[in-house]
Coordinates of C-alpha atoms and ligand atoms in Angstrom, one line a residue:
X1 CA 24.7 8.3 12.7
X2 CA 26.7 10.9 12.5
X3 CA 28.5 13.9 14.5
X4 CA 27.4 16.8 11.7
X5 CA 25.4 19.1 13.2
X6 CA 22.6 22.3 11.7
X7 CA 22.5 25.5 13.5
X8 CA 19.8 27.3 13.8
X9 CA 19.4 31.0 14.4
X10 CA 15.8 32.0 15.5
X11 CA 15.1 35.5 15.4
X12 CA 14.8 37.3 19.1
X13 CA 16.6 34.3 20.4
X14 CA 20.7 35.3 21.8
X15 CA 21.5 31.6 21.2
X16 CA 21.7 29.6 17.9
X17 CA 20.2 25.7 18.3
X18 CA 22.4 23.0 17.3
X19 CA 20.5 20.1 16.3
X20 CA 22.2 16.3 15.4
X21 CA 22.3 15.4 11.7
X22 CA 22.6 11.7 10.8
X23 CA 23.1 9.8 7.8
X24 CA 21.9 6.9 6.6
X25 CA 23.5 4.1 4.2
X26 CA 21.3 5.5 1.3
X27 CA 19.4 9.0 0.6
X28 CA 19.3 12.2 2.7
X29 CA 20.8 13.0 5.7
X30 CA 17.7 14.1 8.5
X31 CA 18.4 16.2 11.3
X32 CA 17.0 15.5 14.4
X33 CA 14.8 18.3 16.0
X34 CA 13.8 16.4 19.2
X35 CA 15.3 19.3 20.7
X36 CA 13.3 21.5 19.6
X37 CA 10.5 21.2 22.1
X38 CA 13.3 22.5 24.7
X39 CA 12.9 26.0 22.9
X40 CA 9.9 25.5 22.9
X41 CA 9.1 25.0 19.2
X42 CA 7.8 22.7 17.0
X43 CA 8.7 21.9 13.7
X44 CA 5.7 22.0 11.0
X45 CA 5.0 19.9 8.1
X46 CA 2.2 18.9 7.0
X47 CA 1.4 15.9 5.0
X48 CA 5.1 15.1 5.9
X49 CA 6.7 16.3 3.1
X50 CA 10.1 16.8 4.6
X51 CA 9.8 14.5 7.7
X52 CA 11.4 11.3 8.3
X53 CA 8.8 9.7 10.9
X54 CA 11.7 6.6 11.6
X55 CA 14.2 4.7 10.8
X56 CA 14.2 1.3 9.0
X57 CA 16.3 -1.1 6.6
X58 CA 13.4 -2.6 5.1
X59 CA 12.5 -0.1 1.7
X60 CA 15.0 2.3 -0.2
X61 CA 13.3 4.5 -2.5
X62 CA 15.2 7.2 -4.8
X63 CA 12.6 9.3 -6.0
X64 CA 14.5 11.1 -8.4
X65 CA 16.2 8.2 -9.8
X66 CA 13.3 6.3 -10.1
X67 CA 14.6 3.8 -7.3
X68 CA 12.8 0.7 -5.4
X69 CA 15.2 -1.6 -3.0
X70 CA 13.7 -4.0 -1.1
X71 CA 16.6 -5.3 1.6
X72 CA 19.1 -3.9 -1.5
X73 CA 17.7 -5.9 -3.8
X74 CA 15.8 -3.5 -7.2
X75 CA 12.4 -4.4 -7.4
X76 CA 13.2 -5.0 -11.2
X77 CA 15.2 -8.3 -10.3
X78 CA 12.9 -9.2 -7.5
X79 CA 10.0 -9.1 -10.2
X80 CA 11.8 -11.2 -12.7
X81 CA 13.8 -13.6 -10.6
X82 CA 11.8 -13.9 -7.4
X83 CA 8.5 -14.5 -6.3
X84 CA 5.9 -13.1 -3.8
X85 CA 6.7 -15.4 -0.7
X86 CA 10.5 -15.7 -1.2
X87 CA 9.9 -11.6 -1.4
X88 CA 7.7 -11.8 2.1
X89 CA 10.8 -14.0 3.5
X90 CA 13.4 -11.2 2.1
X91 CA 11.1 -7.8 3.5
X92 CA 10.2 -9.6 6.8
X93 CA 13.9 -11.5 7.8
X94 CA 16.3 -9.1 5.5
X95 CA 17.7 -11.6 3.2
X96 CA 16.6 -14.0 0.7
X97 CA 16.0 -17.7 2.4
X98 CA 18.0 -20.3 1.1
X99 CA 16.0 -23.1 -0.7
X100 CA 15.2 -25.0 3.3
X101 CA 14.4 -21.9 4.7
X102 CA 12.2 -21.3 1.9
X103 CA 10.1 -24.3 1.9
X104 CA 9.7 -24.3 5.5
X105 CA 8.3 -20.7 5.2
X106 CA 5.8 -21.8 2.4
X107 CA 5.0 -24.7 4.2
X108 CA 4.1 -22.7 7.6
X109 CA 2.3 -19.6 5.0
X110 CA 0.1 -23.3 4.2
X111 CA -0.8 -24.2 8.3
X112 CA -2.6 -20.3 8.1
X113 CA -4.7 -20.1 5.2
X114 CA -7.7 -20.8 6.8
X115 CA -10.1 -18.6 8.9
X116 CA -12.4 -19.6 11.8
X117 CA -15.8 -20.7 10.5
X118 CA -17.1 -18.4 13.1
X119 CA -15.7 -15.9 10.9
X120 CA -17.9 -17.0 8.0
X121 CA -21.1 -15.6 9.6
X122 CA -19.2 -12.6 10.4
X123 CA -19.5 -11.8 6.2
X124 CA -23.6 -12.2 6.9
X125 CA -23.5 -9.0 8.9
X126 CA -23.3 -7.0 5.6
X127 CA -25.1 -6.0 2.5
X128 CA -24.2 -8.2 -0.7
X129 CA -23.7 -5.3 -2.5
X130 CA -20.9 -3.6 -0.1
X131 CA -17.8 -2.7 -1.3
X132 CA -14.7 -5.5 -0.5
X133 CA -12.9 -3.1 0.9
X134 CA -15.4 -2.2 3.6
X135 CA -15.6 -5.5 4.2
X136 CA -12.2 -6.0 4.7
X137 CA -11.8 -3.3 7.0
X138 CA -13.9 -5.0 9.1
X139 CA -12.9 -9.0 8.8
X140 CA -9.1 -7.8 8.9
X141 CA -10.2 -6.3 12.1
X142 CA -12.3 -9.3 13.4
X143 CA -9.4 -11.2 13.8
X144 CA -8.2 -9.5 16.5
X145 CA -10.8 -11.0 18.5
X146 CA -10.0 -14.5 17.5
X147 CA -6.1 -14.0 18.7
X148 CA -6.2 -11.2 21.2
X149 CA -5.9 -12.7 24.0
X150 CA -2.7 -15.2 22.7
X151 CA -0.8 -12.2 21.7
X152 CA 1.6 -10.7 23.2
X153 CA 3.5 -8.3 21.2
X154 CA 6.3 -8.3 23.2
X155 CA 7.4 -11.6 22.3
X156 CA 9.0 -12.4 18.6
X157 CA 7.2 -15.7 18.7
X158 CA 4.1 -14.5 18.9
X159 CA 4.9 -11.1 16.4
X160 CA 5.9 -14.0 13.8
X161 CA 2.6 -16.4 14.4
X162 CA 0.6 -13.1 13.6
X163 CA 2.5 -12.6 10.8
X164 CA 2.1 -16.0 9.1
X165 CA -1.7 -15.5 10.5
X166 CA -1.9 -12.2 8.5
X167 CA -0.1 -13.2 5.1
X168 CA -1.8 -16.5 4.9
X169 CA -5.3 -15.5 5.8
X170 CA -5.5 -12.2 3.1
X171 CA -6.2 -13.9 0.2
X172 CA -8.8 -16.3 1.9
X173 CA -10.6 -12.8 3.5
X174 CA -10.1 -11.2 -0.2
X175 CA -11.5 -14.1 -2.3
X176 CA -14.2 -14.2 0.5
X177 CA -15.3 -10.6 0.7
X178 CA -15.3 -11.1 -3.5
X179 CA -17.4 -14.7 -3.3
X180 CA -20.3 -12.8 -0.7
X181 CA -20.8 -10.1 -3.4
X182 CA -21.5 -12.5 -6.0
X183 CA -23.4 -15.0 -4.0
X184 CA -22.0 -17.7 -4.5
X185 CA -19.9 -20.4 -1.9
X186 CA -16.8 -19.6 -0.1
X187 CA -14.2 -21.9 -1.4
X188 CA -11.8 -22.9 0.9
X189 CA -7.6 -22.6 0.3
X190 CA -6.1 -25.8 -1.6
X191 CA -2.6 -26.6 0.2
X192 CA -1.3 -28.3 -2.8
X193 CA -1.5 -24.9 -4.7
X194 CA 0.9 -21.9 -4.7
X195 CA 0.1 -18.7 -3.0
X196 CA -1.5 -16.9 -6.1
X197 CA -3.1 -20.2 -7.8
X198 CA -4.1 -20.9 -4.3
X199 CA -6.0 -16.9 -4.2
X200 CA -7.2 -17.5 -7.9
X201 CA -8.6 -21.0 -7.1
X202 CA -10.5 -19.6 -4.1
X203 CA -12.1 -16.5 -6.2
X204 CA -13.2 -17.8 -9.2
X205 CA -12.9 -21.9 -8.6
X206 CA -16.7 -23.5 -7.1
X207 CA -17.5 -26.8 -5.4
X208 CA -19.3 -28.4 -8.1
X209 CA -15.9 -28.2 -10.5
X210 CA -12.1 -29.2 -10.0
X211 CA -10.0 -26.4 -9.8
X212 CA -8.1 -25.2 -12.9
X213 CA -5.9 -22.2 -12.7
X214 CA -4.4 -20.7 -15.8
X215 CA -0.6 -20.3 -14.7
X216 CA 0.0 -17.6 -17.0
X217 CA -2.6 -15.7 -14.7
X218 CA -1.1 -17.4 -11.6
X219 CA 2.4 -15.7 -12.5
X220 CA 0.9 -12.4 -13.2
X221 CA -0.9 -12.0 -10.1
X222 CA 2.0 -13.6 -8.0
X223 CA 3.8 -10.7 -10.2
X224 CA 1.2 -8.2 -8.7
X225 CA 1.7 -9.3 -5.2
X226 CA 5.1 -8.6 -5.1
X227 CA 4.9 -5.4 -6.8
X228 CA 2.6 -4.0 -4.7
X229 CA 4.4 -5.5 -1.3
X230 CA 6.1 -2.7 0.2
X231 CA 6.6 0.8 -0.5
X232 CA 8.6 3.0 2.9
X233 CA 6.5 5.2 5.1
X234 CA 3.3 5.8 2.6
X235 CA 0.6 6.5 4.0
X236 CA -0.9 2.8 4.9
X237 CA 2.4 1.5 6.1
X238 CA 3.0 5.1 8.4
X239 CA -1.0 4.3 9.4
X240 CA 0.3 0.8 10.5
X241 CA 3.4 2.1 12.4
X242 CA 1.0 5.0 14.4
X243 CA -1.5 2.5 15.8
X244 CA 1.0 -0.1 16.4
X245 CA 3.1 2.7 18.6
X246 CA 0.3 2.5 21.0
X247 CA 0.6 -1.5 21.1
X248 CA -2.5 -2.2 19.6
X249 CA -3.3 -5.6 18.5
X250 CA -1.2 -6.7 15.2
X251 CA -4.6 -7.0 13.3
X252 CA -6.7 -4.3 14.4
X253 CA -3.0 -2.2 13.0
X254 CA -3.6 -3.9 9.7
X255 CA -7.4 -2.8 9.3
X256 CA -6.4 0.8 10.1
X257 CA -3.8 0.3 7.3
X258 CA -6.4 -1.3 5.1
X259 CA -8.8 1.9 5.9
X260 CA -6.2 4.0 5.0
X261 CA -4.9 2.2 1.8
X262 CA -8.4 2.4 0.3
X263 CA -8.3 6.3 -0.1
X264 CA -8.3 7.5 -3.9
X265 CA -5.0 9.4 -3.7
X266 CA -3.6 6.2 -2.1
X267 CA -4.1 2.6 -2.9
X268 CA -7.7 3.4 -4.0
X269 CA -6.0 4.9 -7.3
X270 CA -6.4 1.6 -9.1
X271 CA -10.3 1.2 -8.9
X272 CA -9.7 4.9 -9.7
X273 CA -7.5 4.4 -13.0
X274 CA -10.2 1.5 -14.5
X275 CA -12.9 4.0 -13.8
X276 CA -11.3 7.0 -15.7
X277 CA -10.1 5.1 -18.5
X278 CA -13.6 3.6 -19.1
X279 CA -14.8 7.0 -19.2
X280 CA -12.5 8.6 -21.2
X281 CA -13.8 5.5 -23.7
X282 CA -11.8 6.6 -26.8
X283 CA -8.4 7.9 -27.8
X284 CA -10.0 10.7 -28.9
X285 CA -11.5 11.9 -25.7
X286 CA -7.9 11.8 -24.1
X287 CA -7.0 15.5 -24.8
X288 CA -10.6 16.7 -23.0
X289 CA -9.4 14.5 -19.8
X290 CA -5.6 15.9 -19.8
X291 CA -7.2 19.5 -20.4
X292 CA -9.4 19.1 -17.2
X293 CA -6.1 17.5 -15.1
X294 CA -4.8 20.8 -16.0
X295 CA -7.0 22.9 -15.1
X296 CA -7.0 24.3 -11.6
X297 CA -11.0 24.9 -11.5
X298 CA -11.4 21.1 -12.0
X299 CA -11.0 18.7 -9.1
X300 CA -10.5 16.1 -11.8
X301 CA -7.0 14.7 -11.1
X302 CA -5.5 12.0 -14.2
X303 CA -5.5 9.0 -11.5
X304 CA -2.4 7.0 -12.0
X305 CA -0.2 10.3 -12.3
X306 CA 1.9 11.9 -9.6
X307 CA 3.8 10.7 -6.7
X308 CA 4.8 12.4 -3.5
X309 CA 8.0 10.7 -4.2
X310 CA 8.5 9.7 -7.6
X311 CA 9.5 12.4 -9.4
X312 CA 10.5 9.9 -12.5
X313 CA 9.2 6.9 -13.5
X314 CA 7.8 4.5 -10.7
X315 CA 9.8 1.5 -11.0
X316 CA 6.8 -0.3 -10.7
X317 CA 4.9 1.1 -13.4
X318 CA 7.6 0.3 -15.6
X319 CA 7.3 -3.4 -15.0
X320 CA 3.4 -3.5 -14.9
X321 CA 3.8 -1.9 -18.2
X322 CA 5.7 -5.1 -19.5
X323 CA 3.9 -7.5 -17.9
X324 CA 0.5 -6.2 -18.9
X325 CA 1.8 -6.7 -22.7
X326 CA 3.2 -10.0 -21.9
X327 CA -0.2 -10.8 -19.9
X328 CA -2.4 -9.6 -22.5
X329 CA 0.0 -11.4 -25.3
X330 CA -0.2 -14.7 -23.2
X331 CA -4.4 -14.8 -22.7
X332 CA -4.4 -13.6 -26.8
X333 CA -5.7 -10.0 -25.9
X334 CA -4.3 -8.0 -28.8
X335 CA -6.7 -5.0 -28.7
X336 CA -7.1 -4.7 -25.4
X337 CA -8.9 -1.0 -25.9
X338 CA -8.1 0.3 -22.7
X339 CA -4.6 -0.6 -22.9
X340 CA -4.5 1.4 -25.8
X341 CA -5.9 4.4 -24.0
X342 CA -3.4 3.9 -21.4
X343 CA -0.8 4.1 -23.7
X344 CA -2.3 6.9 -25.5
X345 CA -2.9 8.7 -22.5
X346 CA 0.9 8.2 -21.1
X347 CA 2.4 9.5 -24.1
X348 CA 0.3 12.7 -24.3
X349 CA 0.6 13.3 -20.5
X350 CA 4.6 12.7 -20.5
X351 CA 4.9 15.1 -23.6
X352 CA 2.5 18.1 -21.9
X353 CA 4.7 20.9 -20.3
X354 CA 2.4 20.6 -17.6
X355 CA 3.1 17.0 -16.3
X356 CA 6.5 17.1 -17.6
X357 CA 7.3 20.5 -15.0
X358 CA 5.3 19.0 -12.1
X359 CA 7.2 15.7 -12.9
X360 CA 4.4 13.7 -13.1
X361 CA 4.5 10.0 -14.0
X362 CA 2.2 7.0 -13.9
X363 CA 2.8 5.4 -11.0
X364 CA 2.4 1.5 -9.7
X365 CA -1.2 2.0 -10.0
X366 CA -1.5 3.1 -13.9
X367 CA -1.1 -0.2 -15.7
X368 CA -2.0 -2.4 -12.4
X369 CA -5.6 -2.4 -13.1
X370 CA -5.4 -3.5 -17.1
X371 CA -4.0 -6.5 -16.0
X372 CA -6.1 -7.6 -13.0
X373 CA -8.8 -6.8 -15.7
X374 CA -7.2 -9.2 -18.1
X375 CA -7.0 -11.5 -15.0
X376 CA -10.9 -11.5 -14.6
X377 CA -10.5 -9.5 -11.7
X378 CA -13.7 -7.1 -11.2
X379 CA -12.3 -3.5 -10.5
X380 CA -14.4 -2.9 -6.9
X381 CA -11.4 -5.6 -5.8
X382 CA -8.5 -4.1 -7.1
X383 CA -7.5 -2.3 -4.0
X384 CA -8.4 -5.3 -2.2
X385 CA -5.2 -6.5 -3.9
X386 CA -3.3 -4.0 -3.5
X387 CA -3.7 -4.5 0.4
X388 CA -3.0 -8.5 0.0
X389 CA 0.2 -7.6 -1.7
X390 CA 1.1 -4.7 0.9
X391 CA 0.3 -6.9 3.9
X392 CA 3.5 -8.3 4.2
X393 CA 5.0 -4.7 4.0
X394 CA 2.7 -3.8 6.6
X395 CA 4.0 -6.2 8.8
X396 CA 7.5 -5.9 8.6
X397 CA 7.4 -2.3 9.3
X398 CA 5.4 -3.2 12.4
X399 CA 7.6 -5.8 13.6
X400 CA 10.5 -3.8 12.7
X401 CA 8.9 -1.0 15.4
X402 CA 7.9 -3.3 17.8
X403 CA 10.7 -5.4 18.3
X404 CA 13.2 -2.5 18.6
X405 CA 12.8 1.1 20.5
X406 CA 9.5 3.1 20.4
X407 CA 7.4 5.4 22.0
X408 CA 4.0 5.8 21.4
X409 CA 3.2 8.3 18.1
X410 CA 2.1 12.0 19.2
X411 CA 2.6 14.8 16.8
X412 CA 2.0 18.2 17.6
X413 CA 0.0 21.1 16.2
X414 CA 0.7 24.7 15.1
X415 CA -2.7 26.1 17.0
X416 CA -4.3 29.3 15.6
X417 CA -7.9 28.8 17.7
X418 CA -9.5 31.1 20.3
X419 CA -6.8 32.2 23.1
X420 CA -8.6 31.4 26.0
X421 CA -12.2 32.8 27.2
X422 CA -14.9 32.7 30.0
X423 CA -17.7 30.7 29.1
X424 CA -21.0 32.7 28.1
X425 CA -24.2 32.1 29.4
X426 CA -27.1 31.0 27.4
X427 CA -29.5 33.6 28.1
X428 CA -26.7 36.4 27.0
X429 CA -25.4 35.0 23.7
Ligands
SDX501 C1 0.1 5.2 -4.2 O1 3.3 7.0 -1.0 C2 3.4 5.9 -1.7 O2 4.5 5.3 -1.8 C3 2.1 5.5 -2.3 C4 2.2 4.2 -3.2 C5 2.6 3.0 -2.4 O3 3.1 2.0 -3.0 O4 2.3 2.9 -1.2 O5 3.2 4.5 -4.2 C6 0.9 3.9 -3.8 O6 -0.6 5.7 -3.5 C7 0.4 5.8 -5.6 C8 -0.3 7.1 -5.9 C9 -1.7 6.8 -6.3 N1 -2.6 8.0 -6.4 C10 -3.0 8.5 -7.6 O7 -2.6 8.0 -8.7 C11 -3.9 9.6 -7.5 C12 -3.5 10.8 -8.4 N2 -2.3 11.4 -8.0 C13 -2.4 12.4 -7.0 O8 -3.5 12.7 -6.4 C14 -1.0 12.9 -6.4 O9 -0.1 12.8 -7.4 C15 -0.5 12.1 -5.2 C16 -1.6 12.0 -4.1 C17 -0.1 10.7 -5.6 C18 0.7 12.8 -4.7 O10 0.2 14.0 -4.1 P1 1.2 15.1 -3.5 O11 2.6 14.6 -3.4 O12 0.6 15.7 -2.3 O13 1.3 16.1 -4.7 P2 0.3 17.3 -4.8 O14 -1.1 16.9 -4.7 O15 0.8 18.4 -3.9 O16 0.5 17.7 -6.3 C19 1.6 18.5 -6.7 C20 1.1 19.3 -7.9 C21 -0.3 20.0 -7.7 O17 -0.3 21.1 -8.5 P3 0.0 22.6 -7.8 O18 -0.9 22.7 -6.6 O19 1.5 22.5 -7.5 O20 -0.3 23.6 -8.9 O21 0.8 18.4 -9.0 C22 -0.5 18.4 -9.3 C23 -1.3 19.0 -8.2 O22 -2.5 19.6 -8.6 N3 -0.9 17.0 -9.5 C24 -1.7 16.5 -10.4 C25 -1.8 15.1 -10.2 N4 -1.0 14.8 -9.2 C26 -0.5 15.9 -8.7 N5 -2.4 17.1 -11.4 C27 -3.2 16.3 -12.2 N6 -3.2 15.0 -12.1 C28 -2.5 14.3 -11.1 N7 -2.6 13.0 -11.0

C-alpha cells in the first residue's frame, strides 16, 4: 500500500474527495473509491476496463509489454522448462515444489482421477450430439452434489481436497463428455501415466487395445495445459471469484466459470479460430476476411485477434506459434494448409493500418487450435481444453479469496429507468 492519495473535485460539491492510492509490486497503481458511496456516487465502468476487482499474487500480466508471470516466473520458461502439474503446484502454493513435494503432489493429483460411477449415468441425461461444453457445464456442476455436504470452505483442508478433486477429475469429465459423443466406452484414468498421456489415453485409447500414447503429442498437450492455466481477472477466472464471494460450493464456482469460458469473445475463440480458418479455405480468400474485420457494418470479427489487455504480442501465442511448428514437424505435417493460412493471415493482419492502430494481435487462442487439430483433437472440444488447463487457475484465484478477507460481490448500477410512478389500472391503459 501506499499513503499517495487522488483528489477529486466534483462539480457543485464545496469539498474535494480524497481517495487512497496503493501500489502494487508490479503494474498500475489503483485508487480506491470505496469512499465514494459516502458522497454518494458510484464509479462506472463497464466491462471493467479500468477496474481492479482485487488483489492477488497469483498472475502478472503487462499488456503493453507483452508480459505473462505466473508467481514471477515468464510463462516462456514455465513452457520450456516446466510442466503442467509442477505449474498447478507453483499457481496454487506460490513457488515451484521441490522434487518430494512434487511427487507427493502428482501422486495425490493420481488418488482423484476418477469420478463416481453414479456420475456415469449422469452423461445419459443428454443428447449424443450435444456440445462438450454443455455437457461440462453440467457434470462440473454435478459434482457438487457428490461433495457438498463434506465441504466446508472455511477450512484449508477441505479447499485443498476440492482442489485435487477438481484438477484430477477435468480430464476424466473432458475425455468423457468427448467418448459419449462418439459412442463409444468411457475409458477409465491409467495411474501409471502422466497427466496429459493419462487425458490422451482416456480420449482416444479403447478397452479392446493397450494404450499407446504418442509422447510427442503427450508433451504438446501437457504444453497446452500449461499455457492455457491462468490468465488474472478474465472473465472466467472474475466469474469464479463472483460466485465464490457468495460461498458457493467450490464446483458449482467452476461450472459458472466453465459457462463463462465457453463464450466466443472468451475461451470459445478457439472452436472459433478452426471454424474461420476452414472457411476462409485458401490464402487467397484472406484479404475478403480481413476486409470484412474491418468493416464496421460486418459483425464478422478475425477470431484470434484482439485482447482487452494485450496490446502486443500475447506471450502465449508466441509459443503456440513454436510449438505448433515443432508439433507439426514432429507428427511429419509439413503442409499443414491451415497453418499456412494462419500464417498468411497474421502477416497481412499485423501489416494493415487497421489492426496495427487498434493494436491488434493474435492471441493464446490463434495458433492453439492447429495444434489440438494436429493432436487429433476434434474442434467442438477445444474449449473443453482450454477449461482443463484453466481449472487450476480457477482454483487458485478461489482459494486465494476464500482463504483471506472477502465480502460477498455486489456492483452497482448507473440507473436511467422510470423515476417512480402509481400503478395503472387495466381497464384505463
Ligand atoms: C481470451 O481476458 C483474458 O485474459 C482472456 C484470455 C484468457 O487467457 O483468459 O486471454 C483468453 O479470451 C482471448 C481472447 C479470445 N477472443 C477472440 O479472439 C475473439 C476476437 N477478439 C475480440 O472479440 C476482442 O478483441 C476481445 C473480446 C478479445 C477484446 O475485446 P475488447 O477489449 O472489449 O475490445 P473491443 O471489442 O472494444 O475492440 C476494440 C476495437 C473495436 O473497434 P472500435 O469500436 O474501437 O472501432 O478493436 C476492434 C473492435 O471492433 N476489434 C476487432 C477485433 N477485436 C477488436 N476488430 C476485428 N477483429 C477483431 N478480432
Amino acid at each position: 500500500m501506499s499513503d499517495k492519495k487522488a483528489t477529486l473535485t466534483i462539480d457543485g460539491r464545496e469539498e474535494a474527495v480524497e481517495l487512497p492510492i496503493y501500489s502494487g509490486t508490479l503494474g498500475p497503481d489503483v485508487v480506491d473509491v470505496g469512499g465514494l458511496t459516502s458522497q454518494g456516487m458510484f464509479t462506472y465502468d463497464p466491462g471493467f476496463v479500468s477496474t481492479a476487482s482485487c488483489e492477488s499474487q497469483i498472475t502478472y500480466i503487462d499488456g503493453g509489454q507483452g508480459i505473462l508471470l505466473h508467481r514471477g516466473y515468464p510463462i516462456d520458461q514455465l513452457a520450456e522448462h516446466s510442466d503442467y502439474l509442477e505449474t498447478c503446484y507453483l499457481l496454487l502454493y506460490g513457488e515451484l515444489p521441490t522434487a518430494a513435494e512434487k511427487e507427493a503432489f502428482v501422486g495425490t493429483v493420481h488418488l482423484h482421477t476418477m469420478v463416481h460411477e453414479q456420475i456415469r449415468t449422469f452423461f445419459n441425461g443428454f443428447r449424443r450430439d450435444a456440445h462438450p461444453m454443455a455437457i461440462m457445464c453440467g457434470v462440473v456442476g454435478a459434482l457438487s452434489a457428490f461433495y457438498h455436504d463434506s465441504l466446508d470452505i472455511s477450512d484449508e483442508k477441505h479447499r485443498q481436497i476440492a482442489a485435487f478433486r477438481l484438477i484430477a477429475k477435468m480430464p476424466t469429465l473432458a475425455a468423457m463428455s468427448y467418448k459419449f459423443s462418439v459412442g463409444q466406452p468411457f475409458m477409465y484414468p491409467d495411474n501409471d501415466l502422466s497427466y496429459a498421456e493419462n487425458f490422451l489415453h482416456m480420449m482416444f485409447g479403447n478397452p479392446c487395445e493397450p494404450s499407446n500414447v504418442s509422447p510427442v503429442l503427450a508433451r504438446a498437450m501437457d504444453r497446452i495445459f500449461l499455457l492455457h492455466a491462468d490468465h488474472e481477472q478474465n472473465a472466467s477466472t472474475s466469474t469464479v471469484r463472483l460466485a465464490g464471494s457468495s460461498g458457493a460450493n467450490p464446483f458449482a464456482c467452476i461450472a459458472a466459470g466453465i459457462a463463462a469460458l465457453w463464450g466466443p469473445s472468451h475461451g470459445g475463440a478457439n472452436e472459433a479460430v478452426l471454424e474461420m480458418l476452414e472457411e476462409i479455405g485458401d490464402v487467397s480468400r484472406i484479404d475478403e476476411f480481413v476486409a470484412r474485420a474491418k468493416d464496421k457494418d460486418d459483425p464478422f470479427r478475425l477470431m484470434g485477434f484482439g485482447h482487452r489487455v494485450y496490446k502486443n504480442f500475447d506471450p502465449r501465442a508466441k509459443v503456440m506459434k513454436e510449438a505448433a511448428d515443432d508439433v507439426l514437424a514432429e507428427l511429419g505435417i509439413t503442409d499443414d494448409p491451415l497453418l499456412e493460412i494462419a500464417k498468411r493471415l497474421e502477416e497481412i493482419a499485423l501489416s494493415d493500418d487497421y489492426f496495427i492502430e487498434k493494436k491488434l494481435y493474435p492471441n493464446v487462442d490463434f495458433y492453439s487450435g492447429i495444434i489440438l487439430k494436429a493432436i487429433g483433437i476434434p474442434t467442438s472440444m477445444f474449449t473443453v481444453i482450454f477449461a482443463v488447463g484453466r481449472t487450476v487457475g480457477w482454483i487458485a484465484h478461489w482459494n486465494e479469496m476464500i482463504s483471506g478477507s472477502y465480502r460477498i460481490g455486489r456492483p452497482r448500477q448507473l440507473y436511467t429507468g422510470y423515476a417512480q410512478r402509481d400503478f395503472v389500472p387495466l381497464e384505463k391503459r
